[in-house]
XYZ file of C-alpha atoms in Angstrom:
325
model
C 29.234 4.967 30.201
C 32.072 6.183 27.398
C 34.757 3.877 28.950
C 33.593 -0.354 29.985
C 37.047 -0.379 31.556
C 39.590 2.137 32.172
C 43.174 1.154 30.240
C 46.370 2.229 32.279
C 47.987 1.757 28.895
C 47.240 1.470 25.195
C 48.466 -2.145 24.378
C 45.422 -4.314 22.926
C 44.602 -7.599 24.533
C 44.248 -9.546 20.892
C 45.302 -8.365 17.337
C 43.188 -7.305 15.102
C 43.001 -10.172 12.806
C 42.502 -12.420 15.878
C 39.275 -10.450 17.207
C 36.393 -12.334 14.836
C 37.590 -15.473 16.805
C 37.990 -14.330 19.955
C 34.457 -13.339 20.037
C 32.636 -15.456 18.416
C 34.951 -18.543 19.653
C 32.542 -18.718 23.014
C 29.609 -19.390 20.684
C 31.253 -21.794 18.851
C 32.178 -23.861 21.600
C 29.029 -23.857 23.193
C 27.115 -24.634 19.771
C 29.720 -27.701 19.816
C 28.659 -28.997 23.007
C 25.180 -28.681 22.183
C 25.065 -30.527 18.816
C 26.879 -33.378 21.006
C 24.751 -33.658 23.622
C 21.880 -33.583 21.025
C 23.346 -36.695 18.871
C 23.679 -38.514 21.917
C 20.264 -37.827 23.213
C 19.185 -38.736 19.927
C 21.087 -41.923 19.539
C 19.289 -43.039 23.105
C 16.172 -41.980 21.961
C 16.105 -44.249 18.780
C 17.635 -47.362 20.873
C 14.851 -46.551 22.905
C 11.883 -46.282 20.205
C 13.082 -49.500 18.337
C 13.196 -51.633 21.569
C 9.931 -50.003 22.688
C 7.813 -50.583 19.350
C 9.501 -53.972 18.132
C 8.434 -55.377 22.065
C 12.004 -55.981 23.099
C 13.100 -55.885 26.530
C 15.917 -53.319 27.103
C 17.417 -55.223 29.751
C 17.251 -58.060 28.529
C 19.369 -57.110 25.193
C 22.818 -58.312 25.923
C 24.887 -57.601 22.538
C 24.896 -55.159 19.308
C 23.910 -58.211 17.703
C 20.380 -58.719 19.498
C 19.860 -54.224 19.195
C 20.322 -54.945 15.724
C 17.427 -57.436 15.450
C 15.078 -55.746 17.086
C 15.809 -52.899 14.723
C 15.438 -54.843 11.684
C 12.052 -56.457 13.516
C 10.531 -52.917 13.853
C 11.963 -51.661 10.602
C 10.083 -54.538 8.960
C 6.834 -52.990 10.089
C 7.087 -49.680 9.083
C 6.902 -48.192 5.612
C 9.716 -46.037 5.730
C 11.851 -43.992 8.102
C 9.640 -41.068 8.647
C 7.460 -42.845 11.266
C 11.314 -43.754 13.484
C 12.095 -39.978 12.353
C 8.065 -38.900 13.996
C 8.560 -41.035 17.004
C 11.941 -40.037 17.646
C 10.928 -36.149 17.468
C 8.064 -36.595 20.003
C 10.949 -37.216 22.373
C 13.593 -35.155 21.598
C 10.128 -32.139 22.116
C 9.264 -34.545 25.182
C 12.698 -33.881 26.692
C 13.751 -30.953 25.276
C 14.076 -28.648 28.045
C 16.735 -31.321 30.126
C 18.243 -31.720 27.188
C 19.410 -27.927 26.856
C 19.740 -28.194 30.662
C 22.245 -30.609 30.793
C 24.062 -29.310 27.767
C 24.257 -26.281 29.679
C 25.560 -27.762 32.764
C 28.586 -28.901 30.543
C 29.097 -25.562 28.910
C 29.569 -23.395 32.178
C 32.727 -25.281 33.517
C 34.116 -24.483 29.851
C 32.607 -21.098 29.957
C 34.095 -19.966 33.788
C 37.671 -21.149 32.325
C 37.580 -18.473 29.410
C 35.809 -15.914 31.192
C 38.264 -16.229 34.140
C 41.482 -16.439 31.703
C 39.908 -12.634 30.220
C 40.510 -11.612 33.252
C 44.094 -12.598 33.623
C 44.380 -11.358 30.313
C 42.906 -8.177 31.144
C 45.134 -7.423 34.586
C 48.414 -8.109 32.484
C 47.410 -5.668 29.475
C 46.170 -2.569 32.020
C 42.631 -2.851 32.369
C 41.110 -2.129 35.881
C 37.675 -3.458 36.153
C 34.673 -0.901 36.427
C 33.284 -0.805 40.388
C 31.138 -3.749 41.658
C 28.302 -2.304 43.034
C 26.651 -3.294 46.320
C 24.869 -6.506 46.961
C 22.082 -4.616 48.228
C 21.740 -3.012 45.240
C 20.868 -6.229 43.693
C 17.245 -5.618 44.756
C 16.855 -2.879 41.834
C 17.911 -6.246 39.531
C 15.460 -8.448 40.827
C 12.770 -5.359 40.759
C 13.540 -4.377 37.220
C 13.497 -8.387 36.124
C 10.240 -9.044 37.268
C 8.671 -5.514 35.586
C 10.249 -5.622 32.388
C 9.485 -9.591 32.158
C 5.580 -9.073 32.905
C 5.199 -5.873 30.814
C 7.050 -7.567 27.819
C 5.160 -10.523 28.118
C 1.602 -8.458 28.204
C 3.189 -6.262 25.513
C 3.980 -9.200 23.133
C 0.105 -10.421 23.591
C -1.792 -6.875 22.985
C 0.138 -6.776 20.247
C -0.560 -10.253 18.409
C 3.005 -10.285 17.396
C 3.164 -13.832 18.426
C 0.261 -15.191 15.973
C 2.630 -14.559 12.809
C 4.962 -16.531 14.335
C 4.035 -20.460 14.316
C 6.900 -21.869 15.533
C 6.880 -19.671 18.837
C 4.167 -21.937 20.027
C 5.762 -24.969 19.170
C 9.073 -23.972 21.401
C 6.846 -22.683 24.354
C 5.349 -26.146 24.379
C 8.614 -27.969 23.843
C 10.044 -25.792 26.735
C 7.149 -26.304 28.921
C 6.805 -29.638 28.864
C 9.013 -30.595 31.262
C 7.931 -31.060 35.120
C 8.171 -27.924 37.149
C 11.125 -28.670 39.028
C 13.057 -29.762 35.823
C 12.179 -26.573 34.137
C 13.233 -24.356 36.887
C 16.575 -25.949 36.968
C 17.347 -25.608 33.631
C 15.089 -22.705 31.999
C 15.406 -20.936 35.566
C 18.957 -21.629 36.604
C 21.390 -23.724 34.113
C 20.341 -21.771 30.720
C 20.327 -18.451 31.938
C 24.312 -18.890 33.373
C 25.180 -20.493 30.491
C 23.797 -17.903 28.317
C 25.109 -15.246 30.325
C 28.733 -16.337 30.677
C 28.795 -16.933 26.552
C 26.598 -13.464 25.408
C 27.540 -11.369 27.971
C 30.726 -12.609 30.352
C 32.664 -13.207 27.451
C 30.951 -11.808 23.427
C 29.712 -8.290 24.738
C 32.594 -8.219 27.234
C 35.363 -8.796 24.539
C 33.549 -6.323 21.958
C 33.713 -3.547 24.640
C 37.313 -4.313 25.208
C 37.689 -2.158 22.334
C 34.074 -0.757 21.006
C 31.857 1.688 22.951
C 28.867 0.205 25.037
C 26.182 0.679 22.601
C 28.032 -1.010 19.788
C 28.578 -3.862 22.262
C 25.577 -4.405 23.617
C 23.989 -4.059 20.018
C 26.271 -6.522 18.993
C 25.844 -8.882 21.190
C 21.938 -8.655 21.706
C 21.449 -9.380 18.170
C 23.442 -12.299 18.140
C 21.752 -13.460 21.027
C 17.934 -12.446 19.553
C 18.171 -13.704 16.203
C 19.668 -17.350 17.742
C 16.676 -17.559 19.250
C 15.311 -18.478 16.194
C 11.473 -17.132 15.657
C 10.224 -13.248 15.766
C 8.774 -12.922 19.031
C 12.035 -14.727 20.697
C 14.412 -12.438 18.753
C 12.593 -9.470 19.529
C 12.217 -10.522 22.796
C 15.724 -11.729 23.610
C 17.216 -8.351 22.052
C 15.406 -6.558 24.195
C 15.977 -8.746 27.224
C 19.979 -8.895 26.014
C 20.555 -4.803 25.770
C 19.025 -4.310 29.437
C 21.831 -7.290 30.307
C 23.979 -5.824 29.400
C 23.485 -2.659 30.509
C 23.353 -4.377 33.911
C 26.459 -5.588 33.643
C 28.687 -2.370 32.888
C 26.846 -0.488 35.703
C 26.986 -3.652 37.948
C 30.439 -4.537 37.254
C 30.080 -8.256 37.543
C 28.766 -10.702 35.424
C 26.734 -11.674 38.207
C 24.055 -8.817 38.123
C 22.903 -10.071 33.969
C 23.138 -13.489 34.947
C 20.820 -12.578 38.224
C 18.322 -10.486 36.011
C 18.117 -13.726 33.716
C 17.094 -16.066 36.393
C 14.939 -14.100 37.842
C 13.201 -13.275 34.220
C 12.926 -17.275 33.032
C 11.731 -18.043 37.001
C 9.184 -15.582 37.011
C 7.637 -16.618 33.268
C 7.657 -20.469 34.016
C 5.721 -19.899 37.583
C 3.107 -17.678 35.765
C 2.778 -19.704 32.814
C 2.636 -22.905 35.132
C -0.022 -20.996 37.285
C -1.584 -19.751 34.173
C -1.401 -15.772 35.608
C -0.596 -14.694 32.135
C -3.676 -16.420 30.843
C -6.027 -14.580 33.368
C -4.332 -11.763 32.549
C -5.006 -11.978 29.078
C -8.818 -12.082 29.346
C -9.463 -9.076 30.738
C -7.628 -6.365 28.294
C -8.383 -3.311 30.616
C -6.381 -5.089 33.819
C -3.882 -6.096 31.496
C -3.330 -2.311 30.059
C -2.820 -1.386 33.728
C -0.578 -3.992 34.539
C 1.585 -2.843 31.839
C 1.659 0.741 32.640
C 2.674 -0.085 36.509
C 5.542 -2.660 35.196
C 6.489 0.541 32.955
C 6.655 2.892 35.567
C 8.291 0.684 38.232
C 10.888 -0.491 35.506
C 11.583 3.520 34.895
C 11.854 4.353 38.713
C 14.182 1.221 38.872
C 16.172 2.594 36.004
C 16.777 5.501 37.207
C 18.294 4.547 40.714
C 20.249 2.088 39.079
C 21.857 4.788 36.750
C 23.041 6.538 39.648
C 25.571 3.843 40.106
C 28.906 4.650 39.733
C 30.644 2.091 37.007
C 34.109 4.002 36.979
C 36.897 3.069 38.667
C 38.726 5.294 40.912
C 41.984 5.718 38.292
C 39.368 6.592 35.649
C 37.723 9.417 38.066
C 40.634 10.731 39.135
C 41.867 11.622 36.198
C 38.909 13.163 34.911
C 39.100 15.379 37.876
C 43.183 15.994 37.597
C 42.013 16.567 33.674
C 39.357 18.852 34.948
C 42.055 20.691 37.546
C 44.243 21.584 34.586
């Protein structure tokens, strides 16, 4: 993996001075979106709390004028603004996970236009695409997902990593407490796209425009741990993020990270909704084994999948005319 795409000539896409914002731009955006869709939700949930508490009919509130006095009603009988600011954060962790969801939903149109403009960008400056491999071949993907997701996860409780972490628990819960459905949508489906078009289809993509792989992926796997805000996430998500995008230069679509990531987040919500990983977890021998067959089967997996060819045909062929001479 030397080359991510093979350049018929030498032109870069960006300048230099241009490349901090063309990478991190993606991030940006969707950050954007997010902190919108958050101070909406937010401004819904208080209209909501203050009609709720002061006993005032939502429906039945015609004007600003009538919001306003049921606001200074339930104002009057609280202290101060920390009980609103309580009550308000019990929803925001109530709904937390369609929250994300939806802010997701309007990051991906957003996302699909940049990552599709690349690759006009990329066609005009010389770059041919590395091979797309095989849709049968996805089966190694959804293999590898499901090992590396259960061994992780039984790695990540032998090792009590996630006890010197206290806010871990308070995201699983916020995550989880959604209805089954809801979180498969958006922790299963909507998040992992999003995340994929921003991390990988367009911040790892851009680095290895002009970087080697492992300073892309390293790059862009950090960014996407550390975001994730507590030390068994960031740990977690680095690891998760290098093996995406090592998917996606062997792959050669953005497709094959973005199926890995699905699978991964469907696969943890179903066993921590069926509580496997609990059973698991109480019987340390079974859970040893489990981990050394999703190691093995994750290896085996590997090692198929490396076979792939990633070059494109100009690239081999003039390896081999390089070769010749």
């Amino acid at each position: 993996m030397e080359q991510y795409q093979y350049r018929l000539n030498q032109e870069p896409i960006l300048k230099p001075q241009n490349q901090f914002l063309r990478i991190w731009s993606p991030l940006f955006i969707k950050w954007g979106i997010a902190v919108a869709v958050s101070m909406a939700a937010g401004m819904i949930f208080e209209v909501i709390v203050i009609a709720r508490e002061s006993g005032a009919d939502l429906k039945s509130i015609q004007d600003i004028y009538q919001l306003q006095a049921a606001f200074e009603q339930y104002m009057g009988r609280i202290s101060d603004s920390a009980e609103l600011a309580r009550e308000m954060a019990q929803e925001f962790i109530k709904y937390a996970t369609p929250i994300e969801g939806f802010a997701a939903l309007i990051t991906i149109p957003v996302m699909l236009f940049m990552f599709h403009r690349d690759r006009v960008r990329e066609k005009e400056s010389g770059f041919v695409p590395n091979n797309k491999a095989a849709l049968w071949k996805y089966a190694g993907i959804f293999i590898l997902a499901l090992a590396v997701t259960l061994g992780l996860n039984n790695i990540i409780e032998i090792s009590g990593i996630y006890e010197m972490s206290e806010s871990y628990e308070e995201t699983m819960e916020a995550l989880y407490a959604a209805s089954l459905p809801m979180q498969i949508a958006c922790l299963g489906v909507l998040i992992p796209v999003c995340e994929e078009l921003v991390f990988r289809g367009l911040m790892f993509r851009r680095v290895r425009q002009e970087a080697s792989f492992l300073r892309a992926a390293v790059y862009s796997s950090c960014v996407f741990g550390f975001l994730h805000g507590n030390l068994v996430q960031i740990l977690y998500g680095f690891f998760m993020g290098f093996m995406f995008c090592y998917l996606y230069e062997k792959y050669g679509s953005v497709k094959a990270p973005a199926f890995a990531h699905m699978t991964a987040n469907i696969f943890s919500v179903v066993m921590t909704e069926t509580k496997v990983l609990d059973r698991i977890a109480e019987r340390p021998l079974y859970m040893g084994a489990v981990t050394v067959i999703c190691a093995s089967t994750a290896a085996a997996v590997f090692v198929l999948i490396q076979r792939i060819e990633e070059k494109p045909q100009e690239a081999l062929s003039e390896n081999a005319s390089g070769k010749k001479e």
